[in-house]
């Protein structure tokens, strides 16, 4: 083999090594860039308060929390240490407190995680207040329904219930416990 053949062979080997190296660098660089399909944070709030009012000027709902993260493409939100308060049709307030809340899509169900406390205040006329203590609760803000498959304790002035799993329609004052119901009744004086 003559010298020009050897130089050509060495040059071709160097060319292929450099090309392979550049290609591998380009592929690894592409993994650091976000594509349109990947989750991107649209906005992040810290120690925030959000208030939505009705046309009449009355509060519809009130949300406060330590942190809120909103994903741009999916519309999902994640709230840490949330407190949600909603005005009921009878004018009373129902509040939900949890460790974390996740809403997968706008106006969708809100998954409250960790220890969840639901408190409905009593009004002066017909409605009695109550407290619910459970975990991993799902709240639908549109239909105003609550549900959970975990252990719960329900307390009111009339007594207390314990059980596993429940569903409730807040506007219809309906409450159903799924299993293992234990009740303590307090007769009114």
CSV table of C-alpha atoms in Angstrom, one decimal:
chain,number,residue,atom,x,y,z
A,1,UNK,CA,0.0,0.0,0.0
A,2,UNK,CA,1.4,3.4,-0.9
A,3,UNK,CA,1.5,6.5,1.3
A,4,UNK,CA,-1.6,8.2,-0.2
A,5,UNK,CA,-3.7,5.1,0.5
A,6,UNK,CA,-2.5,5.0,4.2
A,7,UNK,CA,-3.3,8.7,4.6
A,8,UNK,CA,-6.7,8.2,3.0
A,9,UNK,CA,-7.4,5.3,5.4
A,10,UNK,CA,-6.3,7.2,8.5
A,11,UNK,CA,-8.2,10.3,7.3
A,12,UNK,CA,-11.4,8.2,6.8
A,13,UNK,CA,-11.1,6.6,10.2
A,14,UNK,CA,-10.6,10.1,11.9
A,15,UNK,CA,-13.6,11.4,9.9
A,16,UNK,CA,-15.9,8.5,11.0
A,17,UNK,CA,-14.7,8.8,14.7
A,18,UNK,CA,-15.4,12.6,14.7
A,19,UNK,CA,-18.7,12.2,13.0
A,20,UNK,CA,-19.8,9.5,15.4
A,21,UNK,CA,-18.7,11.6,18.4
A,22,UNK,CA,-20.6,14.7,17.1
A,23,UNK,CA,-23.7,12.6,16.5
A,24,UNK,CA,-23.7,11.2,20.0
A,25,UNK,CA,-23.2,14.7,21.4
A,26,UNK,CA,-26.1,16.0,19.4
A,27,UNK,CA,-28.4,13.2,20.6
A,28,UNK,CA,-27.5,13.8,24.2
A,29,UNK,CA,-28.0,17.5,23.8
A,30,UNK,CA,-31.5,16.9,22.4
A,31,UNK,CA,-32.5,15.2,25.7
A,32,UNK,CA,-31.8,18.4,27.6
A,33,UNK,CA,-34.2,20.4,25.5
A,34,UNK,CA,-38.0,20.4,26.2
A,35,UNK,CA,-40.3,19.5,23.3
A,36,UNK,CA,-43.8,20.9,23.0
A,37,UNK,CA,-45.3,17.6,24.3
A,38,UNK,CA,-43.3,17.7,27.6
A,39,UNK,CA,-44.6,19.4,30.8
A,40,UNK,CA,-43.6,23.0,31.3
A,41,UNK,CA,-44.4,25.1,34.3
A,42,UNK,CA,-46.6,28.0,33.2
A,43,UNK,CA,-46.5,29.8,36.5
A,44,UNK,CA,-45.5,29.2,40.1
A,45,UNK,CA,-47.0,31.0,43.1
A,46,UNK,CA,-45.7,31.0,46.6
A,47,UNK,CA,-47.8,31.9,49.7
A,48,UNK,CA,-50.7,32.7,47.5
A,49,UNK,CA,-54.4,33.6,47.8
A,50,UNK,CA,-56.9,33.3,45.0
A,51,UNK,CA,-60.5,34.5,45.2
A,52,UNK,CA,-63.3,34.0,42.7
A,53,UNK,CA,-66.4,36.1,43.1
A,54,UNK,CA,-69.9,35.7,41.5
A,55,UNK,CA,-71.5,38.4,39.4
A,56,UNK,CA,-73.3,39.6,42.5
A,57,UNK,CA,-70.0,40.2,44.2
A,58,UNK,CA,-70.3,37.4,46.7
A,59,UNK,CA,-67.5,34.9,47.1
A,60,UNK,CA,-67.8,31.7,45.1
A,61,UNK,CA,-64.6,30.1,46.3
A,62,UNK,CA,-61.4,31.0,48.0
A,63,UNK,CA,-58.1,29.1,47.7
A,64,UNK,CA,-54.9,29.7,49.7
A,65,UNK,CA,-51.7,27.6,49.9
A,66,UNK,CA,-48.0,27.5,50.4
A,67,UNK,CA,-47.1,26.8,46.7
A,68,UNK,CA,-49.0,26.4,43.5
A,69,UNK,CA,-47.5,24.9,40.3
A,70,UNK,CA,-49.4,25.1,37.0
A,71,UNK,CA,-48.4,23.0,34.0
A,72,UNK,CA,-48.7,24.9,30.7
A,73,UNK,CA,-49.7,22.1,28.2
A,74,UNK,CA,-51.9,19.9,30.4
A,75,UNK,CA,-53.5,22.7,32.5
A,76,UNK,CA,-52.9,20.7,35.7
A,77,UNK,CA,-52.3,22.4,39.0
A,78,UNK,CA,-50.6,21.2,42.1
A,79,UNK,CA,-51.1,23.0,45.5
A,80,UNK,CA,-49.1,22.4,48.6
A,81,UNK,CA,-50.8,22.9,52.0
A,82,UNK,CA,-54.1,24.0,50.4
A,83,UNK,CA,-57.1,25.5,52.1
A,84,UNK,CA,-60.2,25.6,49.8
A,85,UNK,CA,-63.3,27.4,50.9
A,86,UNK,CA,-66.6,27.4,48.9
A,87,UNK,CA,-69.9,29.1,49.5
A,88,UNK,CA,-72.8,26.8,49.8
A,89,UNK,CA,-76.3,27.4,48.4
A,90,UNK,CA,-77.5,28.1,52.0
A,91,UNK,CA,-74.9,30.8,52.4
A,92,UNK,CA,-72.6,28.8,54.7
A,93,UNK,CA,-69.0,28.0,54.0
A,94,UNK,CA,-67.4,24.5,53.5
A,95,UNK,CA,-63.7,24.4,53.9
A,96,UNK,CA,-61.2,21.6,52.8
A,97,UNK,CA,-57.7,21.5,54.3
A,98,UNK,CA,-55.1,19.0,53.1
A,99,UNK,CA,-51.3,18.4,52.7
A,100,UNK,CA,-51.5,18.5,48.9
A,101,UNK,CA,-54.1,19.1,46.1
A,102,UNK,CA,-53.8,18.0,42.5
A,103,UNK,CA,-56.2,19.1,39.7
A,104,UNK,CA,-55.3,17.3,36.5
A,105,UNK,CA,-57.3,19.5,34.2
A,106,UNK,CA,-59.0,22.9,34.4
A,107,UNK,CA,-62.4,22.7,36.2
A,108,UNK,CA,-61.8,19.0,36.8
A,109,UNK,CA,-61.8,17.0,40.0
A,110,UNK,CA,-59.4,18.0,42.8
A,111,UNK,CA,-57.5,15.1,44.5
A,112,UNK,CA,-56.7,16.1,48.1
A,113,UNK,CA,-53.9,14.0,49.5
A,114,UNK,CA,-52.6,13.4,53.0
A,115,UNK,CA,-54.9,14.0,56.1
A,116,UNK,CA,-57.9,15.9,54.8
A,117,UNK,CA,-60.3,17.8,57.0
A,118,UNK,CA,-63.7,19.0,55.7
A,119,UNK,CA,-65.6,21.5,57.8
A,120,UNK,CA,-69.1,22.8,57.0
A,121,UNK,CA,-70.3,25.6,59.2
A,122,UNK,CA,-73.8,25.6,60.6
A,123,UNK,CA,-76.3,28.2,59.6
A,124,UNK,CA,-78.9,29.8,61.9
A,125,UNK,CA,-81.9,28.1,60.4
A,126,UNK,CA,-81.9,24.6,59.0
A,127,UNK,CA,-78.4,23.4,58.3
A,128,UNK,CA,-76.2,21.7,60.9
A,129,UNK,CA,-72.5,21.9,60.7
A,130,UNK,CA,-70.2,18.9,60.5
A,131,UNK,CA,-66.5,17.9,60.3
A,132,UNK,CA,-65.0,15.0,58.3
A,133,UNK,CA,-61.5,13.7,58.8
A,134,UNK,CA,-60.2,11.3,56.2
A,135,UNK,CA,-57.3,11.0,53.7
A,136,UNK,CA,-57.1,11.0,49.9
A,137,UNK,CA,-60.4,12.7,49.2
A,138,UNK,CA,-61.7,13.7,45.7
A,139,UNK,CA,-63.7,16.9,45.4
A,140,UNK,CA,-65.6,17.9,42.3
A,141,UNK,CA,-66.0,21.7,42.4
A,142,UNK,CA,-68.6,21.8,39.6
A,143,UNK,CA,-71.1,19.2,41.0
A,144,UNK,CA,-69.9,19.9,44.6
A,145,UNK,CA,-69.4,16.2,45.4
A,146,UNK,CA,-66.9,14.6,47.8
A,147,UNK,CA,-65.8,11.0,47.8
A,148,UNK,CA,-63.1,8.8,49.4
A,149,UNK,CA,-62.3,5.1,49.8
A,150,UNK,CA,-60.3,5.5,53.0
A,151,UNK,CA,-61.3,5.5,56.7
A,152,UNK,CA,-63.2,8.5,57.8
A,153,UNK,CA,-64.7,10.1,61.0
A,154,UNK,CA,-67.8,12.3,60.6
A,155,UNK,CA,-68.8,14.4,63.6
A,156,UNK,CA,-71.7,16.8,64.1
A,157,UNK,CA,-73.8,18.0,67.0
A,158,UNK,CA,-76.1,15.0,66.7
A,159,UNK,CA,-73.2,12.4,67.0
A,160,UNK,CA,-70.4,10.8,65.1
A,161,UNK,CA,-69.9,8.1,62.5
A,162,UNK,CA,-66.9,6.1,61.5
A,163,UNK,CA,-66.5,3.9,58.5
A,164,UNK,CA,-64.6,3.2,55.3
A,165,UNK,CA,-65.3,5.2,52.2
A,166,UNK,CA,-68.0,7.7,51.6
A,167,UNK,CA,-69.7,9.9,49.0
A,168,UNK,CA,-71.5,13.2,49.6
A,169,UNK,CA,-73.4,15.8,47.6
A,170,UNK,CA,-72.9,19.0,49.5
A,171,UNK,CA,-75.8,20.9,48.0
A,172,UNK,CA,-78.3,18.1,48.6
A,173,UNK,CA,-77.0,17.4,52.2
A,174,UNK,CA,-76.5,13.7,51.2
A,175,UNK,CA,-73.9,11.6,52.9
A,176,UNK,CA,-73.3,7.9,52.4
A,177,UNK,CA,-70.7,5.7,54.1
A,178,UNK,CA,-69.7,2.6,52.2
A,179,UNK,CA,-68.6,0.0,54.8
A,180,UNK,CA,-67.9,-0.8,58.4
A,181,UNK,CA,-70.2,1.9,59.8
A,182,UNK,CA,-70.0,2.7,63.5
A,183,UNK,CA,-72.3,5.4,64.9
A,184,UNK,CA,-72.7,7.3,68.2
A,185,UNK,CA,-75.9,9.3,68.5
A,186,UNK,CA,-76.2,12.3,70.7
A,187,UNK,CA,-79.9,13.0,71.6
A,188,UNK,CA,-80.8,16.6,71.5
A,189,UNK,CA,-81.8,18.2,74.8
